[in-house]
Structures are given as C-alpha cells and as structure tokens.
Amino acid sequence: MEQGEAAPPAAEEKGGEEEDDFGYRLFPDRNKKPQSFLVRSLFTFHNRCQLMLRMTLDTNPYAQLLLDAMKQSGCTVFNDRHFSCEDCDGCVSGGFDSATSQIVLCQNNIRHQSHMNRVVTHELIHAFDHCRAHVDWFKNVKHLACSEIRAANLSGDCTLMNEISRFKFGLKGHHQTCVRDRAIRSILAVRKVSKETAEKAVDEVFDACFNDLEPFGRIPHSKTDAKRAYKDFQNRDRYNANL
C-alpha cells in the first residue's frame, strides 16, 4: 500500500473540520461536478488511468479473485459505476469512499501498472469488507484499523520486492511489521488522531485481522500465490454449488 491508500476518503458532506477528520481534503475531486467525457478524454492522466485500470481488472489475479468474491457476496462491481479516476493530494494513491461505494484512483499519482494493480487490490479489499460486514468506517477506529491490516496483508503491499524497493529489509517477522506500519500510516492519513491512538487500535485487533485471510484463504506473497488462491476460490465455489 502506498502512503495514503486508505479507506475511506470521504463521509457524508458535512463541511468544515468534520470533512477533514474523514480525509476528504485528500480527494478534492470528490466535491466537484463531474466533467464531460470529452473534457476528461483530453487529459492524458485520465486516459492512462482508465487503460491501466482495465488491464488490472482483466489480467490481475488479485483483483479478479476479489471481483468474483464481491459478486458472490451480492456486491457486483461495475467499472463505470464503482471506479473513479481523479486528481488527489500528492500523498495518496487511492481510497474507498464508503458513502458512494466507489473506489477512487489517483490518476496524478499512479504512474505504472504494478502500482495500479496494488492500489486496485488494496481498495477492493476495503470494498469487500464493506460488503460482507457492518464496518463503521467513521466512528470506530478499530474497524478502520482491521480493514487496513487486511488490505496491507493481502494486497501485495508488503511483498519482499516492494519492501526492498523502499530500502526496508528484515528477517523474522518482517511481513507482520510491514503490515502493522502501513496500517498505522493509512489511519493517520485519513483521520485526525494521534499516532498513539492509531497504534493502539492496530495492536488491539492485529492478530484477529491479520489472520482473517478471506477471500484469498492464504497470504498471496506473489502473483503466483494469487493465481493459486484464485484457482482454489473458483474450485471452492464449484464444490459449494454441488452440495
């Protein structure tokens, strides 16, 4: 998860300080009138974002598994309805707007396909959690912490190669440390809470949420792992259908 890829970017429109408390300031396009297709088509960032999104949805096993799991849970995801490429604050790459059930992709900050893959996967995990559970994104920081832990753990945010690219190295327990750190960072990006409050929330739910591997059934440390998890998920569906 890149800095600020967190859920949710927005709550109901309330104005002033409350909007900032929910991270709305990081996603300024959320409050703007949608531009026409012709105007949007003139912007390279928007075109590139749409093309990379389509590539992710069509070919990335992390995203494909989550899309199937969402559909099975009664929350079918549609490209035009549930994804929005927008300009965002420079510190964020994406967010999940639970008020509209929409994933925001920061077209000015997502620069390559592997980054898009991670952002879409990360935000789809938030959307999956929103679909399957009564998540109180705005008032219960433990709920937010749990989804951030799951997103960091299952999206590929903390793979060895990603950590090396960040010049972070470790041996025993490094994956767990990465997940914890990135969950805390995400909370701090969208909530006006102290670091101590964020750390406390993450630590209190860490074990349960780290071990909640749905819908993957395993921690997908690589695209190969994700492909295997996707195959297992499809076979599980076929098995359940025959019961």
Tab-separated table of C-alpha atoms in Angstrom, residues 3-232:
chain	number	residue	atom	x	y	z
A	3	GLN	CA	1.185	6.182	1.510
A	4	GLY	CA	-2.392	7.282	1.963
A	5	GLU	CA	-4.067	4.375	0.189
A	6	ALA	CA	-6.705	4.131	2.838
A	7	ALA	CA	-10.392	3.811	3.425
A	8	PRO	CA	-12.464	5.844	3.480
A	9	PRO	CA	-11.610	9.142	1.762
A	10	ALA	CA	-14.999	10.648	2.356
A	11	ALA	CA	-18.088	10.625	4.515
A	12	GLU	CA	-21.374	12.415	4.031
A	13	GLU	CA	-20.844	16.038	3.105
A	14	LYS	CA	-20.807	17.822	6.451
A	15	GLY	CA	-18.401	20.672	5.887
A	16	GLY	CA	-15.530	22.223	7.766
A	17	GLU	CA	-13.442	20.304	10.203
A	18	GLU	CA	-15.512	17.116	10.108
A	19	GLU	CA	-14.693	16.618	6.437
A	20	ASP	CA	-11.000	16.860	7.258
A	21	ASP	CA	-11.410	14.305	10.022
A	22	PHE	CA	-12.536	11.810	7.400
A	23	GLY	CA	-9.725	12.556	4.958
A	24	TYR	CA	-11.941	14.345	2.435
A	25	ARG	CA	-9.268	17.019	1.932
A	26	LEU	CA	-7.052	14.427	0.216
A	27	PHE	CA	-9.615	13.818	-2.535
A	28	PRO	CA	-10.697	17.287	-3.741
A	29	ASP	CA	-12.380	15.997	-6.915
A	30	ARG	CA	-14.994	14.234	-4.757
A	31	ASN	CA	-16.833	17.546	-4.312
A	32	LYS	CA	-16.539	18.766	-7.900
A	33	LYS	CA	-19.140	18.475	-10.614
A	34	PRO	CA	-18.196	15.579	-12.957
A	35	GLN	CA	-16.546	16.687	-16.181
A	36	SER	CA	-17.914	15.703	-19.551
A	37	PHE	CA	-16.431	12.677	-21.303
A	38	LEU	CA	-14.960	14.953	-23.980
A	39	VAL	CA	-13.177	17.116	-21.421
A	40	ARG	CA	-11.893	14.116	-19.473
A	41	SER	CA	-10.682	12.426	-22.661
A	42	LEU	CA	-8.338	15.339	-23.326
A	43	PHE	CA	-6.352	14.659	-20.167
A	44	THR	CA	-3.560	12.111	-20.513
A	45	PHE	CA	-3.656	11.210	-16.820
A	46	HIS	CA	-7.300	10.185	-17.081
A	47	ASN	CA	-6.780	8.110	-20.223
A	48	ARG	CA	-3.761	6.375	-18.742
A	49	CYS	CA	-5.613	5.659	-15.520
A	50	GLN	CA	-8.543	4.110	-17.374
A	51	LEU	CA	-6.275	1.939	-19.509
A	52	MET	CA	-4.284	0.700	-16.516
A	53	LEU	CA	-7.487	0.023	-14.573
A	54	ARG	CA	-8.850	-2.090	-17.418
A	55	MET	CA	-5.595	-4.027	-17.591
A	56	THR	CA	-5.750	-4.710	-13.850
A	57	LEU	CA	-9.361	-5.867	-13.905
A	58	ASP	CA	-8.766	-8.095	-16.936
A	59	THR	CA	-5.450	-9.710	-16.027
A	60	ASN	CA	-4.518	-9.324	-12.347
A	61	PRO	CA	-5.371	-12.431	-10.264
A	62	TYR	CA	-5.600	-10.450	-7.007
A	63	ALA	CA	-8.277	-8.185	-8.488
A	64	GLN	CA	-10.053	-10.994	-10.334
A	65	LEU	CA	-10.432	-13.047	-7.150
A	66	LEU	CA	-11.814	-10.065	-5.257
A	67	LEU	CA	-14.247	-9.204	-8.056
A	68	ASP	CA	-15.586	-12.770	-8.024
A	69	ALA	CA	-15.824	-12.737	-4.216
A	70	MET	CA	-17.704	-9.427	-4.302
A	71	LYS	CA	-20.135	-10.786	-6.887
A	72	GLN	CA	-20.706	-13.924	-4.822
A	73	SER	CA	-21.416	-11.737	-1.787
A	74	GLY	CA	-24.080	-9.823	-3.705
A	75	CYS	CA	-21.954	-6.748	-4.408
A	76	THR	CA	-21.132	-6.942	-8.111
A	77	VAL	CA	-18.548	-4.345	-9.112
A	78	PHE	CA	-19.032	-2.376	-12.329
A	79	ASN	CA	-16.148	-0.459	-13.876
A	80	ASP	CA	-18.053	2.698	-14.791
A	81	ARG	CA	-20.015	2.832	-11.522
A	82	HIS	CA	-17.548	1.758	-8.856
A	83	PHE	CA	-14.203	3.196	-10.017
A	84	SER	CA	-13.334	6.845	-10.487
A	85	CYS	CA	-10.031	8.220	-11.786
A	86	GLU	CA	-9.456	11.587	-10.139
A	87	ASP	CA	-6.732	14.029	-9.151
A	88	CYS	CA	-5.805	13.715	-5.483
A	89	ASP	CA	-3.477	15.177	-2.921
A	90	GLY	CA	0.144	14.325	-3.627
A	91	CYS	CA	0.448	11.909	-0.684
A	92	VAL	CA	-2.317	9.468	-1.662
A	93	SER	CA	-2.737	6.892	-4.407
A	94	GLY	CA	-6.303	5.757	-3.837
A	95	GLY	CA	-9.181	5.431	-1.438
A	96	PHE	CA	-12.531	3.763	-0.844
A	97	ASP	CA	-15.490	6.107	-0.473
A	98	SER	CA	-17.984	4.079	1.540
A	99	ALA	CA	-20.643	6.796	1.171
A	100	THR	CA	-20.840	6.031	-2.560
A	101	SER	CA	-19.320	2.522	-2.589
A	102	GLN	CA	-16.769	3.881	-5.026
A	103	ILE	CA	-13.036	3.317	-5.362
A	104	VAL	CA	-11.028	6.455	-6.082
A	105	LEU	CA	-7.869	6.004	-8.168
A	106	CYS	CA	-5.478	8.933	-8.027
A	107	GLN	CA	-4.669	9.418	-11.692
A	108	ASN	CA	-1.989	12.022	-10.975
A	109	ASN	CA	-0.096	9.727	-8.581
A	110	ILE	CA	-0.390	6.233	-10.103
A	111	ARG	CA	2.413	6.090	-12.637
A	112	HIS	CA	2.847	2.428	-13.635
A	113	GLN	CA	0.857	-0.782	-13.985
A	114	SER	CA	2.206	-2.622	-10.946
A	115	HIS	CA	1.270	0.364	-8.798
A	116	MET	CA	-2.248	0.347	-10.239
A	117	ASN	CA	-2.504	-3.376	-9.501
A	118	ARG	CA	-1.667	-2.809	-5.830
A	119	VAL	CA	-3.956	0.190	-5.414
A	120	VAL	CA	-6.951	-1.528	-7.008
A	121	THR	CA	-6.376	-4.672	-4.948
A	122	HIS	CA	-5.955	-2.703	-1.738
A	123	GLU	CA	-9.147	-0.726	-2.268
A	124	LEU	CA	-11.123	-3.789	-3.401
A	125	ILE	CA	-10.273	-5.413	-0.060
A	126	HIS	CA	-11.865	-2.406	1.664
A	127	ALA	CA	-14.871	-2.728	-0.655
A	128	PHE	CA	-15.105	-6.457	0.112
A	129	ASP	CA	-15.033	-5.730	3.849
A	130	HIS	CA	-17.705	-3.068	3.367
A	131	CYS	CA	-19.861	-5.588	1.512
A	132	ARG	CA	-19.561	-8.509	3.918
A	133	ALA	CA	-19.515	-6.744	7.304
A	134	HIS	CA	-21.092	-3.796	9.100
A	135	VAL	CA	-17.955	-1.657	9.077
A	136	ASP	CA	-18.253	1.637	10.953
A	137	TRP	CA	-15.613	3.499	8.950
A	138	PHE	CA	-16.210	6.877	10.544
A	139	LYS	CA	-16.716	6.335	14.275
A	140	ASN	CA	-14.888	3.103	15.113
A	141	VAL	CA	-11.151	3.371	14.514
A	142	LYS	CA	-10.743	-0.335	15.288
A	143	HIS	CA	-12.947	-1.207	12.312
A	144	LEU	CA	-10.833	1.005	10.072
A	145	ALA	CA	-7.651	-0.499	11.542
A	146	CYS	CA	-8.860	-4.032	10.851
A	147	SER	CA	-9.573	-3.356	7.194
A	148	GLU	CA	-6.243	-1.548	6.798
A	149	ILE	CA	-4.421	-4.538	8.301
A	150	ARG	CA	-6.193	-6.902	5.920
A	151	ALA	CA	-5.513	-4.653	2.930
A	152	ALA	CA	-1.811	-4.351	3.719
A	153	ASN	CA	-1.542	-8.085	4.391
A	154	LEU	CA	-3.387	-9.413	1.335
A	155	SER	CA	-2.828	-6.861	-1.443
A	156	GLY	CA	0.884	-7.418	-2.064
A	157	ASP	CA	1.802	-4.142	-0.347
A	158	CYS	CA	4.351	-5.917	1.834
A	159	THR	CA	5.944	-8.320	-0.609
A	160	LEU	CA	9.705	-8.723	-0.372
A	161	MET	CA	10.316	-6.870	-3.633
A	162	ASN	CA	8.159	-3.928	-2.604
A	163	GLU	CA	9.942	-3.668	0.721
A	164	ILE	CA	13.337	-3.831	-0.956
A	165	SER	CA	12.265	-1.022	-3.278
A	166	ARG	CA	11.539	1.018	-0.138
A	167	PHE	CA	15.006	0.151	1.208
A	168	LYS	CA	13.450	-1.790	4.079
A	169	PHE	CA	14.986	-5.114	4.978
A	170	GLY	CA	14.225	-7.608	7.696
A	171	LEU	CA	14.210	-11.248	8.579
A	172	LYS	CA	11.900	-12.830	11.137
A	173	GLY	CA	8.512	-11.144	11.398
A	174	HIS	CA	9.253	-8.537	8.746
A	175	HIS	CA	5.971	-9.073	6.907
A	176	GLN	CA	3.966	-8.520	10.083
A	177	THR	CA	5.995	-5.399	10.867
A	178	CYS	CA	5.330	-4.013	7.390
A	179	VAL	CA	1.594	-4.708	7.679
A	180	ARG	CA	1.398	-3.019	11.080
A	181	ASP	CA	3.372	0.055	9.970
A	182	ARG	CA	1.398	0.567	6.782
A	183	ALA	CA	-1.948	0.147	8.549
A	184	ILE	CA	-0.941	2.831	11.043
A	185	ARG	CA	0.193	5.153	8.255
A	186	SER	CA	-3.110	4.739	6.441
A	187	ILE	CA	-5.146	5.574	9.538
A	188	LEU	CA	-3.071	8.683	10.146
A	189	ALA	CA	-3.563	9.744	6.502
A	190	VAL	CA	-7.367	9.913	6.797
A	191	ARG	CA	-8.021	10.526	10.479
A	192	LYS	CA	-7.057	13.356	12.813
A	193	VAL	CA	-5.935	11.032	15.578
A	194	SER	CA	-2.642	10.766	17.398
A	195	LYS	CA	-0.068	8.202	16.394
A	196	GLU	CA	-0.577	6.556	19.778
A	197	THR	CA	-4.314	6.171	19.100
A	198	ALA	CA	-3.659	4.646	15.690
A	199	GLU	CA	-1.039	2.280	17.078
A	200	LYS	CA	-3.341	1.202	19.909
A	201	ALA	CA	-6.211	0.468	17.520
A	202	VAL	CA	-3.985	-1.576	15.193
A	203	ASP	CA	-2.372	-3.527	18.016
A	204	GLU	CA	-5.697	-4.382	19.656
A	205	VAL	CA	-7.128	-6.018	16.520
A	206	PHE	CA	-3.921	-7.104	14.809
A	207	ASP	CA	-3.917	-10.845	15.471
A	208	ALA	CA	-7.554	-11.422	14.534
A	209	CYS	CA	-7.457	-9.241	11.428
A	210	PHE	CA	-4.030	-10.406	10.245
A	211	ASN	CA	-5.313	-13.994	10.356
A	212	ASP	CA	-8.541	-13.165	8.514
A	213	LEU	CA	-7.493	-14.213	5.017
A	214	GLU	CA	-10.845	-14.048	3.237
A	215	PRO	CA	-11.390	-14.324	0.363
A	216	PHE	CA	-7.852	-15.460	-0.507
A	217	GLY	CA	-7.532	-18.259	2.009
A	218	ARG	CA	-3.784	-17.564	2.198
A	219	ILE	CA	-1.396	-14.627	2.173
A	220	PRO	CA	-0.593	-14.098	-1.523
A	221	HIS	CA	3.093	-13.157	-1.399
A	222	SER	CA	3.372	-13.107	-5.206
A	223	LYS	CA	1.279	-13.154	-8.348
A	224	THR	CA	1.826	-16.919	-8.479
A	225	ASP	CA	0.351	-17.237	-4.991
A	226	ALA	CA	-2.579	-15.063	-6.069
A	227	LYS	CA	-3.222	-17.262	-9.110
A	228	ARG	CA	-3.285	-20.347	-6.896
A	229	ALA	CA	-5.610	-18.632	-4.446
A	230	TYR	CA	-7.910	-17.616	-7.317
A	231	LYS	CA	-7.998	-21.183	-8.618
A	232	ASP	CA	-8.745	-22.502	-5.136
